[in-house]
Structures are given as structure tokens and as C-alpha cells.
Short mmCIF file of C-alpha atoms in Angstrom, two decimals:
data_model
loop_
_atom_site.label_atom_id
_atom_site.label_comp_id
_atom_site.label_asym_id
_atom_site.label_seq_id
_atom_site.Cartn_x
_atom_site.Cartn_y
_atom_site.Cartn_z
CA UNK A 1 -134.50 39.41 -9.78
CA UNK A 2 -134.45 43.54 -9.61
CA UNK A 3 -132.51 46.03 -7.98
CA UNK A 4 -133.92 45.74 -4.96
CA UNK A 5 -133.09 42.28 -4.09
CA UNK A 6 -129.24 43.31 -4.88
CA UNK A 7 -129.89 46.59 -2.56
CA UNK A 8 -130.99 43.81 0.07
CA UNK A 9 -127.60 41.79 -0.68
CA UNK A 10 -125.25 44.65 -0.02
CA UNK A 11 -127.40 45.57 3.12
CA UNK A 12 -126.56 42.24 4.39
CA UNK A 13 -123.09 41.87 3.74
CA UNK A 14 -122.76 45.92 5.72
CA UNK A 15 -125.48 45.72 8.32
CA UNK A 16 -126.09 42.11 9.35
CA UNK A 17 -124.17 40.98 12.60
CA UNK A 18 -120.66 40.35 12.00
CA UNK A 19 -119.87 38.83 15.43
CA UNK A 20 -117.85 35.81 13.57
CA UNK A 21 -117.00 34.32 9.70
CA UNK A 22 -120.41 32.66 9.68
CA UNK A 23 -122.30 34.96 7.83
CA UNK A 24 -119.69 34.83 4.81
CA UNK A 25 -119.29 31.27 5.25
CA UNK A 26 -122.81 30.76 4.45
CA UNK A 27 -123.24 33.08 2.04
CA UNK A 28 -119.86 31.73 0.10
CA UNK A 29 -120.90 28.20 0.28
CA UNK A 30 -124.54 28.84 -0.89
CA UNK A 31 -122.83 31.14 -4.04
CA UNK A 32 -120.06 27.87 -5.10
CA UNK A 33 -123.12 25.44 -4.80
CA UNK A 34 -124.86 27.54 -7.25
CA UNK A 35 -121.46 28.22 -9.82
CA UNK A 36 -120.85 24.55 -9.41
CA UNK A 37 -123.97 24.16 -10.89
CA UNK A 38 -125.09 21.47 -8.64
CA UNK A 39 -127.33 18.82 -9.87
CA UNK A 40 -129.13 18.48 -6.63
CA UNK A 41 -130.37 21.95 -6.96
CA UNK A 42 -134.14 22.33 -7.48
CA UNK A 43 -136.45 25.37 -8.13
CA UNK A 44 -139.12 24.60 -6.40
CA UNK A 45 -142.31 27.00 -5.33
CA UNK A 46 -140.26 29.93 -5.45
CA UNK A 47 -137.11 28.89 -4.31
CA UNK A 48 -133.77 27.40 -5.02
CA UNK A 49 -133.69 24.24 -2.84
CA UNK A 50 -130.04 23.05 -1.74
CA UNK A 51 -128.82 19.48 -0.11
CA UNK A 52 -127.37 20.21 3.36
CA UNK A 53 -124.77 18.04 3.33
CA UNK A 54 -122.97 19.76 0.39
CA UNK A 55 -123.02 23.12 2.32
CA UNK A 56 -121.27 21.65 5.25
CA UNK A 57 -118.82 20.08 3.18
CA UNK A 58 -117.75 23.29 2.05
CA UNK A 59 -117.76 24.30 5.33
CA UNK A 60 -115.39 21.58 6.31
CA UNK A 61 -112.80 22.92 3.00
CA UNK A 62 -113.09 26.21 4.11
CA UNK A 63 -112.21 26.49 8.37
CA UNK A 64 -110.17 23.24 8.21
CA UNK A 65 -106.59 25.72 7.30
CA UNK A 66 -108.61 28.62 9.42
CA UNK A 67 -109.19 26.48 12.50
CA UNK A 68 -106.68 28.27 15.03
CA UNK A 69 -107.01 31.79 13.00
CA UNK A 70 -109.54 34.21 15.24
CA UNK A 71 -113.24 33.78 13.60
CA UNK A 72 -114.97 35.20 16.15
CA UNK A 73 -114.86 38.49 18.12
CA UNK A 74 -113.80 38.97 21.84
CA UNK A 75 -111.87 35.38 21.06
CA UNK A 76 -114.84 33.35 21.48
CA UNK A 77 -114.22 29.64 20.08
CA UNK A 78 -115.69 28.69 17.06
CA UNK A 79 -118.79 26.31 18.39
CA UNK A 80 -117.60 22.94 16.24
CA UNK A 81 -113.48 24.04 16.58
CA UNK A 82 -112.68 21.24 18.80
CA UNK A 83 -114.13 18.63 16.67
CA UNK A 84 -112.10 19.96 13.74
CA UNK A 85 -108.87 19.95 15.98
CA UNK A 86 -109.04 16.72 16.02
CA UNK A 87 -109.46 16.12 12.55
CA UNK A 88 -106.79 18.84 11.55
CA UNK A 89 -104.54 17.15 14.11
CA UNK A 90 -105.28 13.50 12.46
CA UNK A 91 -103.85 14.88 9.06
CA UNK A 92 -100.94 16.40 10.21
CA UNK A 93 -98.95 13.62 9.18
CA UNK A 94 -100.93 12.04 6.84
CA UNK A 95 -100.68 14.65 3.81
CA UNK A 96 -102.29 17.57 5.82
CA UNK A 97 -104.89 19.62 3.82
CA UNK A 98 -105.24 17.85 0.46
CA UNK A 99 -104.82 14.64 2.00
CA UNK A 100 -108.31 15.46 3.94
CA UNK A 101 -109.65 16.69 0.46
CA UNK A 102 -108.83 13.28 -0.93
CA UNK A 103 -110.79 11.14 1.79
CA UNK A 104 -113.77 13.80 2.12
CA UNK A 105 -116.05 11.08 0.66
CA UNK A 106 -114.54 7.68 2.20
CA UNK A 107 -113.06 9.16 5.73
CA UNK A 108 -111.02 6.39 7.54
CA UNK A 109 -112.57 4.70 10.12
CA UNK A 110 -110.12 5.09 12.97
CA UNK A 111 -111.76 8.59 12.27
CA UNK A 112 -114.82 8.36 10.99
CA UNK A 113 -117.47 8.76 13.97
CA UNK A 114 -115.41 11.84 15.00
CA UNK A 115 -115.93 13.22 11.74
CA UNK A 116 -119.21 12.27 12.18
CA UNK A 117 -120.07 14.73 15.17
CA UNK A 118 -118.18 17.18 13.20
CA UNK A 119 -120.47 17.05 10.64
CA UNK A 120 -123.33 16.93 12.82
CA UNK A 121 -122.33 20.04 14.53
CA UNK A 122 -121.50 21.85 11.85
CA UNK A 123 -125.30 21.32 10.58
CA UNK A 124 -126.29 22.13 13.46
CA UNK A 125 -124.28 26.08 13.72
CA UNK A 126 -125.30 26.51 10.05
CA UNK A 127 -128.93 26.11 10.68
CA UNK A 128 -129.17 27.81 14.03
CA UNK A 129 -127.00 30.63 13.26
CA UNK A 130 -126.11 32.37 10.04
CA UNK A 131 -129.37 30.90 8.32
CA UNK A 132 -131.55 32.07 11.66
CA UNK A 133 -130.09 35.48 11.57
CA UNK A 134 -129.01 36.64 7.98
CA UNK A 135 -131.14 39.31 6.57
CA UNK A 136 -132.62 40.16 10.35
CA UNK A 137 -131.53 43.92 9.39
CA UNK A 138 -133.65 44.35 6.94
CA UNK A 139 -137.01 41.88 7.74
CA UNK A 140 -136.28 41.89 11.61
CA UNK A 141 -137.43 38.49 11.75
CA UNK A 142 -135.79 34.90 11.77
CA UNK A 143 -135.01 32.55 9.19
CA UNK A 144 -136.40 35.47 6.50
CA UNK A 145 -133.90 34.70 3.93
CA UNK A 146 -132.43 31.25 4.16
CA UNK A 147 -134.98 28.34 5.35
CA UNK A 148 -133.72 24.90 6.13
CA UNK A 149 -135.86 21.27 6.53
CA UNK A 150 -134.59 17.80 7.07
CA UNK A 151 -131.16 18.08 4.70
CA UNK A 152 -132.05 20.58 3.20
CA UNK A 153 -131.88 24.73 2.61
CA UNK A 154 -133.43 27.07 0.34
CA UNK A 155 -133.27 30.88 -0.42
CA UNK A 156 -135.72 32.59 -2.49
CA UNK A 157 -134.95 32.57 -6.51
CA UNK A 158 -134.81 36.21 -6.74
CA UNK A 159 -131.73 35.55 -4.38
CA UNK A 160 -130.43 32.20 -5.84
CA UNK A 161 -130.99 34.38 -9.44
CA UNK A 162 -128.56 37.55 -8.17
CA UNK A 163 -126.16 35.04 -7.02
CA UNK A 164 -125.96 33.68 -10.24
CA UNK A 165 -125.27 36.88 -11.89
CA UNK A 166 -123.09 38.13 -9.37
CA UNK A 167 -122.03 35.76 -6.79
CA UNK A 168 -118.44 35.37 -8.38
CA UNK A 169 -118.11 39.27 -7.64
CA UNK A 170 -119.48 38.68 -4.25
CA UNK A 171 -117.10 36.10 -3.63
CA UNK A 172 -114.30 37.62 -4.85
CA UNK A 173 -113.10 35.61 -7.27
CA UNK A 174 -113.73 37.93 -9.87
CA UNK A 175 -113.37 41.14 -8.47
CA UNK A 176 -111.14 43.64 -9.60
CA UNK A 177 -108.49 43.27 -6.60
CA UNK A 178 -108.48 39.51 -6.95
CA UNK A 179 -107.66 39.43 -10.35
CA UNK A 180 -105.13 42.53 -10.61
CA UNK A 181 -102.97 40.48 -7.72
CA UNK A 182 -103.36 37.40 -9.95
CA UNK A 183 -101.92 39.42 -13.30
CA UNK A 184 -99.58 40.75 -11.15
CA UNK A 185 -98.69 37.18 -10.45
CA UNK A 186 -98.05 35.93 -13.65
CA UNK A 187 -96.00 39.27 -14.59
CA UNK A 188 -93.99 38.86 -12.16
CA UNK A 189 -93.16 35.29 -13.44
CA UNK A 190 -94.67 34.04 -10.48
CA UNK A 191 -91.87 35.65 -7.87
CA UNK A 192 -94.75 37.38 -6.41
CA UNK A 193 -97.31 35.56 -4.45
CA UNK A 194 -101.40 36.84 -4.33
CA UNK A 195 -101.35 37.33 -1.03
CA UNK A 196 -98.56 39.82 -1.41
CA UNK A 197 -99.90 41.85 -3.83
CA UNK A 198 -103.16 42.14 -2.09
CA UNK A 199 -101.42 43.23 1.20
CA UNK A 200 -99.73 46.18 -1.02
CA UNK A 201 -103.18 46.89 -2.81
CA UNK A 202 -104.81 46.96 -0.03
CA UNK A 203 -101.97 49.15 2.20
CA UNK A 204 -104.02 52.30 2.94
CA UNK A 205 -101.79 55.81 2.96
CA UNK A 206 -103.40 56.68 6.46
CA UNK A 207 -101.82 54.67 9.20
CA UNK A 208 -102.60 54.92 12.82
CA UNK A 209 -99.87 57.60 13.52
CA UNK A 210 -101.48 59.78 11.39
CA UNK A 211 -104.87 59.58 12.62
CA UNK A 212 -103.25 60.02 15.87
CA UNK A 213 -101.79 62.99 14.74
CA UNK A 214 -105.16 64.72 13.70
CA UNK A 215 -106.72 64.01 16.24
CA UNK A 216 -103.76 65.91 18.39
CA UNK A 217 -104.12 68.50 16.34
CA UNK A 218 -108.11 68.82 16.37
CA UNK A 219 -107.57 68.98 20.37
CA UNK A 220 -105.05 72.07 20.28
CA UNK A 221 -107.40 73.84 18.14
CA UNK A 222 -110.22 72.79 20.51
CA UNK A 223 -108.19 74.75 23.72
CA UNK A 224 -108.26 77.81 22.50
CA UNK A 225 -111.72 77.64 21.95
CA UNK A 226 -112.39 77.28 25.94
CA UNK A 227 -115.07 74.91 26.56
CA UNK A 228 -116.19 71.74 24.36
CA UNK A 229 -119.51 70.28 23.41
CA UNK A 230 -120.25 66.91 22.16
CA UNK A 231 -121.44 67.10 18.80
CA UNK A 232 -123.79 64.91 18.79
CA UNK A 233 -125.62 65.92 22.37
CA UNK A 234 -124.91 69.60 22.53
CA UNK A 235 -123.48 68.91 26.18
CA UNK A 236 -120.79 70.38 27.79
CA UNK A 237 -117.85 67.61 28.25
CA UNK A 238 -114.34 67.21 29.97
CA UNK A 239 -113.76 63.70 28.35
CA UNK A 240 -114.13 63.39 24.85
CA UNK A 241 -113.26 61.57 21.93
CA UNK A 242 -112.53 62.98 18.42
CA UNK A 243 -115.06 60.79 16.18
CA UNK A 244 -114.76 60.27 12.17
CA UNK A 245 -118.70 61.29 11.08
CA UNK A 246 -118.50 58.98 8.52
CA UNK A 247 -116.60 55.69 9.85
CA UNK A 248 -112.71 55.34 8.76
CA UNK A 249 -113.84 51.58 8.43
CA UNK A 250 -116.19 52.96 5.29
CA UNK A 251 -114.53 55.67 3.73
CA UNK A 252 -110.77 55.94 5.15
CA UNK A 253 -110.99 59.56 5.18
CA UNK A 254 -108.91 61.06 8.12
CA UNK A 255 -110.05 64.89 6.84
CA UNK A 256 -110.20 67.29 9.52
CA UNK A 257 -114.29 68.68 8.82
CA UNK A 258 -114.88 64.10 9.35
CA UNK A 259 -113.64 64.30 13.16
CA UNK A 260 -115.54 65.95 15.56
CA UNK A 261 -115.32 65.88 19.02
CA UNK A 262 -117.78 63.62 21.29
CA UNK A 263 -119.07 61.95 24.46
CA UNK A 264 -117.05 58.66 24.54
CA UNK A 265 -120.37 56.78 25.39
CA UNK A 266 -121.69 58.18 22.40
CA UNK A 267 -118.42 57.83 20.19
CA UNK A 268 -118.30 54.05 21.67
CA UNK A 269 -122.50 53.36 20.47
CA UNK A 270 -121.86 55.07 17.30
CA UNK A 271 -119.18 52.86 15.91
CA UNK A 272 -119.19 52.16 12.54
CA UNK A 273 -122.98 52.96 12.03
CA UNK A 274 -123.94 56.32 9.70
CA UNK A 275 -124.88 59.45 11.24
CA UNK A 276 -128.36 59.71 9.53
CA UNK A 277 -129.47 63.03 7.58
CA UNK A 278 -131.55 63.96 10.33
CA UNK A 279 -129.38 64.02 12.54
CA UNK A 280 -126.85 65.92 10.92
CA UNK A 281 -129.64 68.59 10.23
CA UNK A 282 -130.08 68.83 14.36
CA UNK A 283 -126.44 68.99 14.57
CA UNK A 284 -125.62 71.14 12.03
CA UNK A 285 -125.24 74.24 13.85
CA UNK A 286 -122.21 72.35 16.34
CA UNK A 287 -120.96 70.90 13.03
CA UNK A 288 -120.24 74.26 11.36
CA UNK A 289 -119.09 75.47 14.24
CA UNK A 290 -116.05 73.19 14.88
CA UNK A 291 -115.95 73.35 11.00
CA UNK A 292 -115.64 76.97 11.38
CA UNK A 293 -112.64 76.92 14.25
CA UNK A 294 -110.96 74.54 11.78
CA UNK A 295 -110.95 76.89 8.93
CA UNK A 296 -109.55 79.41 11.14
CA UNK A 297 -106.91 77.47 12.61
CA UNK A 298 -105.79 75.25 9.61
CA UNK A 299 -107.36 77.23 6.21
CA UNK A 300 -105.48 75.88 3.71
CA UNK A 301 -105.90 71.93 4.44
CA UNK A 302 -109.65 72.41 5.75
CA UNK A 303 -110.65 74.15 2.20
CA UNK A 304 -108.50 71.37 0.32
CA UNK A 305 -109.98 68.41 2.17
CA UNK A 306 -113.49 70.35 2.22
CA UNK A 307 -113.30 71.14 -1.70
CA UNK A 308 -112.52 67.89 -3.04
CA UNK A 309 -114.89 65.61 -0.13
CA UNK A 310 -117.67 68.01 -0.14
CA UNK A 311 -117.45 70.84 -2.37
CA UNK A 312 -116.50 69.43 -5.28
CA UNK A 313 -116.84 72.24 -8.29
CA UNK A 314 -118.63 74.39 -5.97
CA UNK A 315 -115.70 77.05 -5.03
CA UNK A 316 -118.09 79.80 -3.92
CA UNK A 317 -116.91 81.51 -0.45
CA UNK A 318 -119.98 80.73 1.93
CA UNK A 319 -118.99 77.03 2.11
CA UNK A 320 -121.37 76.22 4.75
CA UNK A 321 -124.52 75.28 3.53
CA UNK A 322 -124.02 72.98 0.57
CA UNK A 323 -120.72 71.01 2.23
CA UNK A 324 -123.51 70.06 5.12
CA UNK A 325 -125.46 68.89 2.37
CA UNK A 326 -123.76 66.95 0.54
CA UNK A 327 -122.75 65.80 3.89
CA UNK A 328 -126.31 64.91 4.29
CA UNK A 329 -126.48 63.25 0.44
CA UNK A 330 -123.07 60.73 1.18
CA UNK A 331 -124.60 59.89 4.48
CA UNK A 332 -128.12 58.93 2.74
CA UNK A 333 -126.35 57.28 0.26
CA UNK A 334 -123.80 55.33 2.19
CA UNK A 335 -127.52 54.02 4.23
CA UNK A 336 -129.67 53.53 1.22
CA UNK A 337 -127.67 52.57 -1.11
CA UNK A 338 -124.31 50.93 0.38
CA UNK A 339 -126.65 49.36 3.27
CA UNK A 340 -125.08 50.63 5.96
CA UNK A 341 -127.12 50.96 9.53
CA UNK A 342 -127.78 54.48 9.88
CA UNK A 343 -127.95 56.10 13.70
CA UNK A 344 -129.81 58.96 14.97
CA UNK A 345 -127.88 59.73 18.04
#
């Protein structure tokens, strides 16, 4: 285990696709298999070998009460959903959830070969897609990480190690959120639920209106400077979009130097990837430039958000050059680092 291989485990919980909950899925099975301390693990030829059956069990524990919650982007049906419909449905008046926890090992047989196919499939979307696909961002090949035979799965130790150390952090179940709502819970004297004081933990102070509302302003100050060039192609544009440099998804910064104006084909392939260093040093003349029509226009909350983003204790008057790079350093960082997908326009 070294600090690579934990480099390689935040890259793929950033980077790798996030299409649908299969990725985590997998990756929060394969963790509880290890804290559970399963006898059927074995470390064999450099890797942690797992029985298949127990991942798809947890599988079954964890989308049976997610079933008709959106998985998947654009609303596309979870491959094995109407399988576990069926099963779901079957419960409802039997006990419900814990009642299907109970008979997990000795399903009913009025039930039992449709809970069969369920299990079938579910194998079947494990192995063929989050195992095929995680870690892709950072071998760009298949089945790099995870590898799978008849019933069974394995990682390599260096992995099944981290996740040893770590995976309860990864998980969540130890992480700082998770257990501030749960003391917050018991202070309360249990009037307060987790899932309420997460929502309030988690409440950011910058709602849509008022990233609406600098982006308004950032096109006012744009018309009186007569024409408008995407930042990151130099052309002249009509239609633009006002872009956060670094993604409000990653840093939930709504400062007036992180928007800059943009071809909305360009905005739209950008995303939430990371403007890489290069490419901020090619832009970095536009950059200062709408950087510089901001401090005209709005002084006093461009040098605020500038000082404490950018500047830091640096208070000297020619701004410029070292707010582009530590521009440059949080964008390396947030790619290196954080394992987020850089772009280079």
C-alpha cells in the first residue's frame, strides 16, 4: 500500500464515469466485505479474492429501498429494476424491508426462481459494468482494477490493503459529517433525525438565485465593454455563457474572478472537468482582462474575493501575476491530487 494507490482511489471516485450508483455500489460492497472481515476472503497471488455471491447480496440490501429513486442519469432504468419490483412488491405486505432481510438466505418459494433471475442479473451488471469500467481513467483499459472468474472477484492487495485502512472513511460511516449528524442525534435526545442534520450541514450559503445574480451582474459589466470573447477560444461571440473556471460542483465558489464568459459549446464540454495549467497560461491574457473590467466595475468585492481565494497574504498592488498562479497551483492540485479530469480546451 503507498500513496499512490490512495491518489488512484480518489481519482476514481472524481474522474471515473458516474453515469449511475454502480460505481459506489461496487466500491461500497467490496469495502463492507472487507470490514466484515469475511472468512471467504483469500490473499491469493497478489490479490484479495472475494465470493460473488456475497457482493450481490449486498447489492440486493442496498437498491431494494432505492428501487424507484433515480440511479441513473437521463432516467435510464436500472438494468435488473424490474426484477427487484417484483420482489419489493412481494414484501409490501409481508414485513417490507426487514422482512426481506430475514428470508435473504431461505427465500420462499412462491418467490424463489424470481429471485433467482434477480440474482443472476445482478451478477451479471456487476461484472459487465462497474468491475469492466472502474479505474478506466487512470489505466484506460478494462477490467484494470477489479477482475472477476466463475463466483468470484478480486482487486489487487495494495487496494484491498487501503480499503482496510480507510474504507470506513470512504464509505462514510466514519467521516466527519456522518458522525457530527449522529452526535447531533443523540443531543438532541433523538428529536432530530440524521438525515436532517445532514440536509442542514450540507445546506450551502450560495443558492441558485445568487449565482443567477452574478452572473447578471458579470453581463452588465460585460456591455460596457462592447464586444465579448470567449475565454477559452479567443473568439468573438453573441451567445455566451458565464462559466465557473473551477466547477461550483468542486469548490462552491460563486466569486466574480471564477466566472468568465464562454462559447456555450465550450461551457457545455467543459462541465465539471479542470481547466488545466496550460491552458490557463494560453488564456491568461483574456483572463486578466475580464479580471481587470471586474476590478473596475466592482473593486471592493473583486479584491475581497481575489485576496482571500487567490492572494492570500500577498496584498501587494500588481495583483495579476501571482492570483493567475496560484490559479494555476489549485487547478494542478485539484487534477493531481483531488483526481479530477483536467481539460485543455
Amino acid at each position: 500500500m503507498d500513496q499512490q494507490t490512495f491518489k488512484h482511489i480518489n481519482q476514481i471516485l472524481a474522474r471515473d464515469n458516474k453515469s449511475s450508483t454502480y460505481k459506489f455500489a461496487l466500491l461500497r460492497g467490496t469495502i463492507e466485505l472487507i470490514e466484515d472481515n469475511s472468512p471467504f476472503i483469500i490473499i491469493k497471488d497478489s490479490r484479495a479474492h472475494f465470493p460473488l455471491d456475497l457482493l450481490v447480496e449486498k447489492w440486493l440490501l442496498y437498491y431494494y429501498p432505492l428501487v424507484n429513486v433515480p440511479q441513473i442519469n437521463n432516467s435510464t432504468q436500472l438494468a435488473f429494476a424490474g426484477l427487484l419490483k417484483v420482489i419489493v412488491s412481494y414484501y409490501e405486505l409481508r414485513g417490507g424491508f426487514s422482512a426481506f432481510y430475514r428470508d435473504l438466505k431461505h427465500i420462499p418459494a412462491e418467490i424463489a426462481p424470481t429471485f433467482a433471475l434477480l440474482k443472476k442479473k445482478l451478477a451479471a451488471t456487476i461484472t459487465q459494468m462497474p468491475m469492466k469500467y472502474i479505474g478506466t481513467s487512470i489505466y484506460n483499459k478494462f477490467y484494470c482494477i477489479y477482475e472477476y472468474e466463475r463466483g468470484t472477484f478480486s482487486i489487487p492487495v495494495e487496494y484491498y490493503e487501503a480499503f482496510q485502512v480507510l474504507g470506513s472513511f470512504i464509505n462514510g460511516t466514519d467521516a466527519i459529517l456522518f458522525k457530527w449528524a449522529e452526535f447531533s442525534v443523540q443531543a438532541s435526545g433523538k428529536t432530530l433525525t440524521t438525515t436532517q442534520v445532514l440536509n442542514e450541514v450540507l445546506r450551502s450559503p450560495v443558492t441558485e438565485r445568487d449565482i443567477a445574480e452574478s452572473k447578471s451582474l458579470y453581463k452588465s459589466v460585460l456591455q460596457t465593454d462592447g464586444k465579448v470573447r470567449c475565454v477559452w477560444s479567443g473568439d468573438t461571440i453573441n451567445r455566451y455563457d458565464i462559466d465557473h473556471i473551477i466547477p461550483f460542483t468542486i469548490w462552491r465558489n460563486n466569486d466574480l474572478w471564477n466566472l468568465l464568459p464562454a462559447r456555450p459549446d465550450l461551457n457545455n464540454q467543459k462541465r465539471d472537468k479542470i481547466p488545466s495549467p496550460t491552458l490557463i497560461e494560453n488564456r491568461r491574457e483574456l483572463i486578466t482582462h475580464y479580471w481587470g473590467l471586474l476590478h473596475m466595475h466592482k473593486p471592493q468585492r473583486f479584491r475581497k474575493e481575489l485576496q482571500t481565494a487567490l492572494l492570500g497574504y500577498n496584498n501587494t498592488s500588481d495583483w495579476h501575476e501571482p492570483a493567475i498562479t496560484q490559479l494555476k497551483n489549485s487547478c494542478d492540485y485539484l487534477i493531481t491530487t483531488r483526481g479530477f479530469e483536467g481539460w485543455n480546451g
